[in-house]
Tab-separated table of C-alpha atoms and ligand atoms in Angstrom:
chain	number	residue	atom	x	y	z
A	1	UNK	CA	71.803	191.419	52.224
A	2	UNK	CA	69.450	192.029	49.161
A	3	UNK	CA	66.224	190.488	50.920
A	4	UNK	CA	66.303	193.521	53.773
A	5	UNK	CA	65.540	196.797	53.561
A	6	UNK	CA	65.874	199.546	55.811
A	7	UNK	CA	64.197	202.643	56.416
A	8	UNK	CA	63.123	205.023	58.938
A	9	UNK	CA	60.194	207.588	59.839
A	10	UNK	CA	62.654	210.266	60.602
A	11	UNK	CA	64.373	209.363	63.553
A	12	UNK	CA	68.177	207.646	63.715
A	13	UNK	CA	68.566	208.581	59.818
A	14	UNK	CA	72.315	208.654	60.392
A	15	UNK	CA	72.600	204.826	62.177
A	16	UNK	CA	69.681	203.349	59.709
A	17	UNK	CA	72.196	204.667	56.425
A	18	UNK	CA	74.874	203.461	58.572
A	19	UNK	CA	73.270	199.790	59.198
A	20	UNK	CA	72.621	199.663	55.210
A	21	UNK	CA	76.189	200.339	54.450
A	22	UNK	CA	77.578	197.930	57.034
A	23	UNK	CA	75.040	195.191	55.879
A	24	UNK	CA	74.921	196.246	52.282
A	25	UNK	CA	70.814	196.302	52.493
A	26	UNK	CA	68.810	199.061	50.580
A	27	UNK	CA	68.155	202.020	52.470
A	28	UNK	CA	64.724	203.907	51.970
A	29	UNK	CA	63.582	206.127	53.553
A	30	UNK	CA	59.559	206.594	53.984
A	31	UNK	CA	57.541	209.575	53.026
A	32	UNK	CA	55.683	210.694	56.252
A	33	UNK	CA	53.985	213.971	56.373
A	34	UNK	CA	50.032	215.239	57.842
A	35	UNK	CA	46.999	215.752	55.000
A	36	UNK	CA	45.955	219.182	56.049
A	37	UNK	CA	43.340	217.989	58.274
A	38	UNK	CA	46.217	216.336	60.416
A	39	UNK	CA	45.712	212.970	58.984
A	40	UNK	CA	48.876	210.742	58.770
A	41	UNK	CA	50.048	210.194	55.498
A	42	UNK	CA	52.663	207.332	54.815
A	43	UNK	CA	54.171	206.029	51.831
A	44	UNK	CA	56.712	203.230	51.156
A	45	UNK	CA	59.354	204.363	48.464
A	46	UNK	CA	60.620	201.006	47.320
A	47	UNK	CA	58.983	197.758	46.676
A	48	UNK	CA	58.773	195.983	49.741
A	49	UNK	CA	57.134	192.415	48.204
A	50	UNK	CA	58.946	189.623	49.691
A	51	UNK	CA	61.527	191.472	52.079
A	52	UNK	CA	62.355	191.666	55.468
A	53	UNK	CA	61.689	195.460	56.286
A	54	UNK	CA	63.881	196.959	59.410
A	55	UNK	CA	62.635	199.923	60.442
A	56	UNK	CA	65.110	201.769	62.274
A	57	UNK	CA	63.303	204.628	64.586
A	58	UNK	CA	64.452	205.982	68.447
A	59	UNK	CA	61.169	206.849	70.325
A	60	UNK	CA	62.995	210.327	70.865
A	61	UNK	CA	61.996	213.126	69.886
A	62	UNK	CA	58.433	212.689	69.864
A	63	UNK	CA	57.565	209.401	72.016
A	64	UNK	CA	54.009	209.486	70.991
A	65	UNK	CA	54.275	210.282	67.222
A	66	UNK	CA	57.255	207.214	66.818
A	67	UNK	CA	55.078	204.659	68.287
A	68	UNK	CA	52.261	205.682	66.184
A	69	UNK	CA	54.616	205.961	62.845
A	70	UNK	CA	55.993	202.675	63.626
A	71	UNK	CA	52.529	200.946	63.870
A	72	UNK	CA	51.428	202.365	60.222
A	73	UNK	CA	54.720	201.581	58.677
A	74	UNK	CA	54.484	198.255	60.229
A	75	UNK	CA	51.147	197.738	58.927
A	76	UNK	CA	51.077	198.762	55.456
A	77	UNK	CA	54.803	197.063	54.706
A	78	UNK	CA	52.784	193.913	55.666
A	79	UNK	CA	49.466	195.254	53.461
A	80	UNK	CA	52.503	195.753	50.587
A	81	UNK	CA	53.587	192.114	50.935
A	82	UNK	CA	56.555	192.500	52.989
A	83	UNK	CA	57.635	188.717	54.696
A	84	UNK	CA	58.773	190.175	57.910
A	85	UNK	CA	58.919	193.786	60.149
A	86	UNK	CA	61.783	193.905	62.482
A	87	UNK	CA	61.820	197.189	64.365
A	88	UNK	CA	65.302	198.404	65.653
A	89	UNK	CA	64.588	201.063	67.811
A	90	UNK	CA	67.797	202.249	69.655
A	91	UNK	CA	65.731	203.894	72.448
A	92	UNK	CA	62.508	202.456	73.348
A	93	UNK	CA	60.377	204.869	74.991
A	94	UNK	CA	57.755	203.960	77.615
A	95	UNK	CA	59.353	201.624	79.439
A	96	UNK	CA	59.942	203.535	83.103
A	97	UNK	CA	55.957	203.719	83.562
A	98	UNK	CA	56.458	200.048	84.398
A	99	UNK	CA	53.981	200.009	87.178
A	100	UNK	CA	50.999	202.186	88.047
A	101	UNK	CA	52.508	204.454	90.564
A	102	UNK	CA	49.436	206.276	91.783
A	103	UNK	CA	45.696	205.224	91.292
A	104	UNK	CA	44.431	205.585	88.099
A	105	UNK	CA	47.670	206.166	86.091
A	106	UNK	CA	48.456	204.129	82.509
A	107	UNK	CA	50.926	201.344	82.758
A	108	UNK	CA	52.808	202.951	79.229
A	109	UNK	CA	55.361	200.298	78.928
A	110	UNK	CA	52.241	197.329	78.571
A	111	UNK	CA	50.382	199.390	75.837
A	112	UNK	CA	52.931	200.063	74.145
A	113	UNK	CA	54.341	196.919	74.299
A	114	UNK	CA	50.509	195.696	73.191
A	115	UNK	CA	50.657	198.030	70.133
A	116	UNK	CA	54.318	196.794	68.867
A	117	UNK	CA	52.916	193.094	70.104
A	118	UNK	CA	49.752	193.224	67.597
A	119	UNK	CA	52.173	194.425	64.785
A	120	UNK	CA	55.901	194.116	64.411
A	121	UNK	CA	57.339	190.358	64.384
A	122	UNK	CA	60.725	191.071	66.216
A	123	UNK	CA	62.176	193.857	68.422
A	124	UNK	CA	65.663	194.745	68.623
A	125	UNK	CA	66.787	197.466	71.146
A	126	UNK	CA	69.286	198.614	73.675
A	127	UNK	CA	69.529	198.594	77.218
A	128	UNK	CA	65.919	199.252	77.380
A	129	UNK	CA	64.993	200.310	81.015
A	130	UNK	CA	64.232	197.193	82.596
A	131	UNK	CA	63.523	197.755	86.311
A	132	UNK	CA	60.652	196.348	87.920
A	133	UNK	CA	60.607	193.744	84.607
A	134	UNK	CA	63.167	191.689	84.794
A	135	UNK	CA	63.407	190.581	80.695
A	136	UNK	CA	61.667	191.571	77.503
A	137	UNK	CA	59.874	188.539	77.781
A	138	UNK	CA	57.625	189.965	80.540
A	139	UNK	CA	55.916	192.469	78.624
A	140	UNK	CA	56.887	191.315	74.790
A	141	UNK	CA	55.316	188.063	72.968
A	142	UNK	CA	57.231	189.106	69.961
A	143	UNK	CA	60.595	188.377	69.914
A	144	UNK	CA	62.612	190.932	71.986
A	145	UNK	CA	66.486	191.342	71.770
A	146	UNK	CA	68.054	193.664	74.464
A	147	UNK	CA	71.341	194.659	73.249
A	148	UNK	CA	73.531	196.817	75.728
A	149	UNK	CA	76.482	199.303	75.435
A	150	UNK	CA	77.783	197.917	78.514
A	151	UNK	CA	81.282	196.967	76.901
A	152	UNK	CA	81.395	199.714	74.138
A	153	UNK	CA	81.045	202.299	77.118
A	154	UNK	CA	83.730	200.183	79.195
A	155	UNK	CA	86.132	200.450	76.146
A	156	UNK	CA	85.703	204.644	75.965
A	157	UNK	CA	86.278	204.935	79.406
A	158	UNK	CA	89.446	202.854	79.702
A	159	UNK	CA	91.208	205.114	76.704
A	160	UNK	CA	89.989	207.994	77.394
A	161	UNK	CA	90.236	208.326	81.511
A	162	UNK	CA	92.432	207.631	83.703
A	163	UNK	CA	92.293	206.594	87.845
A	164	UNK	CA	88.194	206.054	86.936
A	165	UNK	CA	85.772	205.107	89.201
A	166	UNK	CA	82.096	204.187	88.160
A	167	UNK	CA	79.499	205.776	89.592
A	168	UNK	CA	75.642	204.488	89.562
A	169	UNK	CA	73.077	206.993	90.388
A	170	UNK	CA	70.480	205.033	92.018
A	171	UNK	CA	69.759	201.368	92.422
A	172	UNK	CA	68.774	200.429	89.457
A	173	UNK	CA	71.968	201.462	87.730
A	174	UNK	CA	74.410	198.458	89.462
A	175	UNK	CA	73.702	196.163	86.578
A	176	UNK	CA	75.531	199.050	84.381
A	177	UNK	CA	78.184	200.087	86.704
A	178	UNK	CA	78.868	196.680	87.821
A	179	UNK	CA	79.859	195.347	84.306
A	180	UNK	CA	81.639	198.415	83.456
A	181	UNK	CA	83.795	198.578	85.888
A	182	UNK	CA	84.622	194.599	85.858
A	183	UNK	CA	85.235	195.087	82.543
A	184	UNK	CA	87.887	197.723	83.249
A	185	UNK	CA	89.192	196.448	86.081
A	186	UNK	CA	88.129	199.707	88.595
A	187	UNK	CA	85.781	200.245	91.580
A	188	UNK	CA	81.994	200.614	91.108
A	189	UNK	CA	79.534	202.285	93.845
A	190	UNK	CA	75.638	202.747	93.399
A	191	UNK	CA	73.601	205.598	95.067
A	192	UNK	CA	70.403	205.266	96.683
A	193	UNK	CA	67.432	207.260	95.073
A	194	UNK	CA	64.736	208.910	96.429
A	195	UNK	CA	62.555	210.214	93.380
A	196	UNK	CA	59.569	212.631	94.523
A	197	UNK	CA	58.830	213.780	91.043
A	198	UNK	CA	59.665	213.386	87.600
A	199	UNK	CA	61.732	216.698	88.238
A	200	UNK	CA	62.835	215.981	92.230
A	201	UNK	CA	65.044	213.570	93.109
A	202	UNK	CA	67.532	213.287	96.329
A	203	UNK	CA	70.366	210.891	96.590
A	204	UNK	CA	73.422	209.357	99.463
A	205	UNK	CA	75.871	207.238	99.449
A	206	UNK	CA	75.158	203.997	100.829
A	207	UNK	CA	78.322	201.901	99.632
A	208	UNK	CA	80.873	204.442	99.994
A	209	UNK	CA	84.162	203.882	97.470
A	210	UNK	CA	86.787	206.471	97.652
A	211	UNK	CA	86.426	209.351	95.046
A	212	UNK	CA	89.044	212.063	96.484
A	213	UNK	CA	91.321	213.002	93.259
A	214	UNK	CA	89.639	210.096	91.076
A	215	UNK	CA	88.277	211.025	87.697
A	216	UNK	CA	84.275	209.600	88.756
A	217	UNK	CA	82.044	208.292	85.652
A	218	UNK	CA	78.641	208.172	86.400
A	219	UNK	CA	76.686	206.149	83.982
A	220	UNK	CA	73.151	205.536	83.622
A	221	UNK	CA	70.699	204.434	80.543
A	222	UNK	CA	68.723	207.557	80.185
A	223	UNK	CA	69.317	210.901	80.757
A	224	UNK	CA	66.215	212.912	80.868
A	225	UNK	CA	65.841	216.445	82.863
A	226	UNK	CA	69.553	216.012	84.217
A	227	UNK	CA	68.241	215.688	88.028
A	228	UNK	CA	69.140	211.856	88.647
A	229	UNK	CA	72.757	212.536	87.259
A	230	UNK	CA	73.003	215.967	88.696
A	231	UNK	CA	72.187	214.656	92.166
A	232	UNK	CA	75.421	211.864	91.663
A	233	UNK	CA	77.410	214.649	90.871
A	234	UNK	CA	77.157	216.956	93.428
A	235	UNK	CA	77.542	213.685	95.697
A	236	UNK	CA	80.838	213.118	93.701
A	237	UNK	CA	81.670	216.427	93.976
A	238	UNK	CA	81.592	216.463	97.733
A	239	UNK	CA	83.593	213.269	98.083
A	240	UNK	CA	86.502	214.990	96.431
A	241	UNK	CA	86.573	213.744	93.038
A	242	UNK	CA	88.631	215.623	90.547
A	243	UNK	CA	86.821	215.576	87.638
A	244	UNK	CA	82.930	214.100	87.109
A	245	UNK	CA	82.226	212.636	83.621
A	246	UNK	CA	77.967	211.871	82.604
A	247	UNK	CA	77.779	208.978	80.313
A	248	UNK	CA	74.309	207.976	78.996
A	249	UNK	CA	73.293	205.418	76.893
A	250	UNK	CA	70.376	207.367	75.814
A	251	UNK	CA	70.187	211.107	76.250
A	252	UNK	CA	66.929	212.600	75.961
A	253	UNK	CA	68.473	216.057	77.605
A	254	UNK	CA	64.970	217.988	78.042
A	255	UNK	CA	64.560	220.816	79.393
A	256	UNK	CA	67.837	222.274	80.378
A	257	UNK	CA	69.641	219.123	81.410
A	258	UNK	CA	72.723	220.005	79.916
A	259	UNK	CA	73.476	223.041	81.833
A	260	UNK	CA	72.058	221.320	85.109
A	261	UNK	CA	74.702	218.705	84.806
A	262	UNK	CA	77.139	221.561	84.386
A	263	UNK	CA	76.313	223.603	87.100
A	264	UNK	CA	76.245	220.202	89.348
A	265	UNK	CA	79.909	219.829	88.440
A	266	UNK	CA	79.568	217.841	85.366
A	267	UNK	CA	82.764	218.785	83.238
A	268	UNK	CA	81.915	216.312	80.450
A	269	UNK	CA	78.644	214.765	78.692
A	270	UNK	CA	78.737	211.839	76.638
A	271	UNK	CA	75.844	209.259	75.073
A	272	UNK	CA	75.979	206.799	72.653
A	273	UNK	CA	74.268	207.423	69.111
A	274	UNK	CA	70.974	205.888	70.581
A	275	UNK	CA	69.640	209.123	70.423
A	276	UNK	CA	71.260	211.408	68.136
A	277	UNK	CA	72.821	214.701	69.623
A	278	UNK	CA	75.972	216.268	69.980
A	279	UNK	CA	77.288	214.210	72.757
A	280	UNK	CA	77.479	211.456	70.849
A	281	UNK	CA	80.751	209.444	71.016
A	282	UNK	CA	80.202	205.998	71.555
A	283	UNK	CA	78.785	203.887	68.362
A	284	UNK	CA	75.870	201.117	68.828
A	285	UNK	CA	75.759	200.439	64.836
A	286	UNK	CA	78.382	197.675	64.949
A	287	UNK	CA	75.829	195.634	67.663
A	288	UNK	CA	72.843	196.271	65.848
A	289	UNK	CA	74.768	195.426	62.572
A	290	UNK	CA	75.744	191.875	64.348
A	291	UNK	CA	72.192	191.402	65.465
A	292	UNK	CA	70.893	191.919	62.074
A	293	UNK	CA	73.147	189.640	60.507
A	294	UNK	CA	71.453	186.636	61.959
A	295	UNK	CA	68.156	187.718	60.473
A	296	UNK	CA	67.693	186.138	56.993
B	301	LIG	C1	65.448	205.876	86.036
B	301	LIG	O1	65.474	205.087	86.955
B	301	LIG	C2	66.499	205.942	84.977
B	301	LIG	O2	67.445	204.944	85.103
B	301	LIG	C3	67.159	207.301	84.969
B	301	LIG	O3	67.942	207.465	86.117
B	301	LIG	C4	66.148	208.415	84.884
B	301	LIG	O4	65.231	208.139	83.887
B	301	LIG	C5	66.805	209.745	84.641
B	301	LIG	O5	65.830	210.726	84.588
B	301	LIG	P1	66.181	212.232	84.892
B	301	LIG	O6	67.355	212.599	84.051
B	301	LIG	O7	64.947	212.999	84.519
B	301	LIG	O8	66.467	212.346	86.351
């Protein structure tokens, strides 16, 4: 596809290459570094005049510093001539502060949404946290496609484990455990959440499924500080299962999530490429790939 390039501000180098390759676009990379007074600098290394620019950039790491990178590299690939900015950004960031939970708080995912709104012409993304909105449409006026790893997920667990049960760790998390386990033909339960702070969560079983000797998958889209997951699996845990698997579509793993999942039972962590990190075995390139190939 000779009328699209990609690049990236420094996040998801390895899918963006991997997306040029698969749709045989250009990939270039921009120049992004700080003037010494902190200033962004930005610079486009490839003529854009004419093209359809995809810039390929997870909000992780650095929420705050992607959302701002994608906004100048949005705006001066339009200043440059481009025809059209379609950002691809695996993870979108922002979206849980979907509300304002206490008085005075930011609603994130609406300015955000604003600043990509005012800018980029299409959004591509997957399995964005959609909770309290129910579609893209609700916080987007740009186009905005939610792709999900719903069936690439599915597929990994049925080769790889066997007597599976799927396990959502709080309400929100059916619409992921639901279609994976339909897909693979096994039982599916959700927890119920209680969330007291970002870092304290509690959790019980309100549809109980039988876990004694199964091999229980709990899969949600974003694993942050480990509590949410960590909370399933000591739930899990107590139910009998045999061994506890944490799939996440996007795995932020701050603080020391990792070993919290451990300690919690956890015997294996796995994410898609979303985010990349060394959990990574399940590849979203081939669905991003498809999406792009209906942009001309
Ligand atoms: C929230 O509802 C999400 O689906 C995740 O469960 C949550 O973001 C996980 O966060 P943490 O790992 O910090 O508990």
């Amino acid at each position: 596809m000779h009328n699209i390039i990609i690049t990236t501000c420094g996040n998801s180098v390895k899918i963006a290459k991997s997306l040029a390759t698969k749709l045989k676009a250009k990939y270039s990379p921009l120049t992004i570094s700080a003037f010494p007074d902190g200033d962004t600098y930005l610079k486009y290394n490839t003529n854009v005049k004419g093209k359809t620019v995809v810039i390929v950039q997870s909000f992780q790491p650095r929420p705050e510093m992607s959302l701002f990178d994608i906004v100048f590299a949005t705006e001066t690939a339009k200043d440059l001539g481009a025809k059209k900015v379609i950002l691809v950004a695996p993870y979108l960031a922002y979206m849980r502060q979907d509300k304002r939970f206490h008085p005075g708080e930011a609603v994130s995912s609406r300015i955000m949404a604003k600043l990509l709104n005012n800018s980029v012409d299409k959004i591509i993304t997957i399995d964005p946290h959609l909770h309290r909105y129910r579609s893209m449409k609700e916080v987007f006026t740009v186009p905005a496609k939610n792709l999900t790893a719903n069936f690439l997920i599915a597929d990994f667990v049925k080769k790889k484990y066997k007597n599976a049960v799927i396990l959502g760790p709080d309400w929100e998390s059916y619409q992921w455990a639901e279609a994976i386990a339909k897909h693979i033909g096994v039982e599916s339960t959700v927890l119920e959440k209680t969330r007291y702070s970002s870092r304290h969560v509690t959790s019980k079983m309100v549809k109980p499924v039988e876990l004694q000797g199964k091999t229980v998958v709990i899969v949600d889209d974003i694993i942050s500080t480990g509590h949410t997951v960590a909370e399933a699996a000591k739930k899990a845990k107590a139910a009998g299962a045999k061994k506890i698997v944490a799939i996440g579509v996007h795995g932020l793993f701050v603080e020391n999530a990792i070993s919290k999942l451990k300690k919690a039972g956890v015997s294996e962590v796995v994410t898609t490429n979303c985010i990349e990190h060394k959990t990574n075995k399940i590849d979203v390139t081939g669905l991003l790939a498809e999406a792009l190939k209906k942009e001309k």
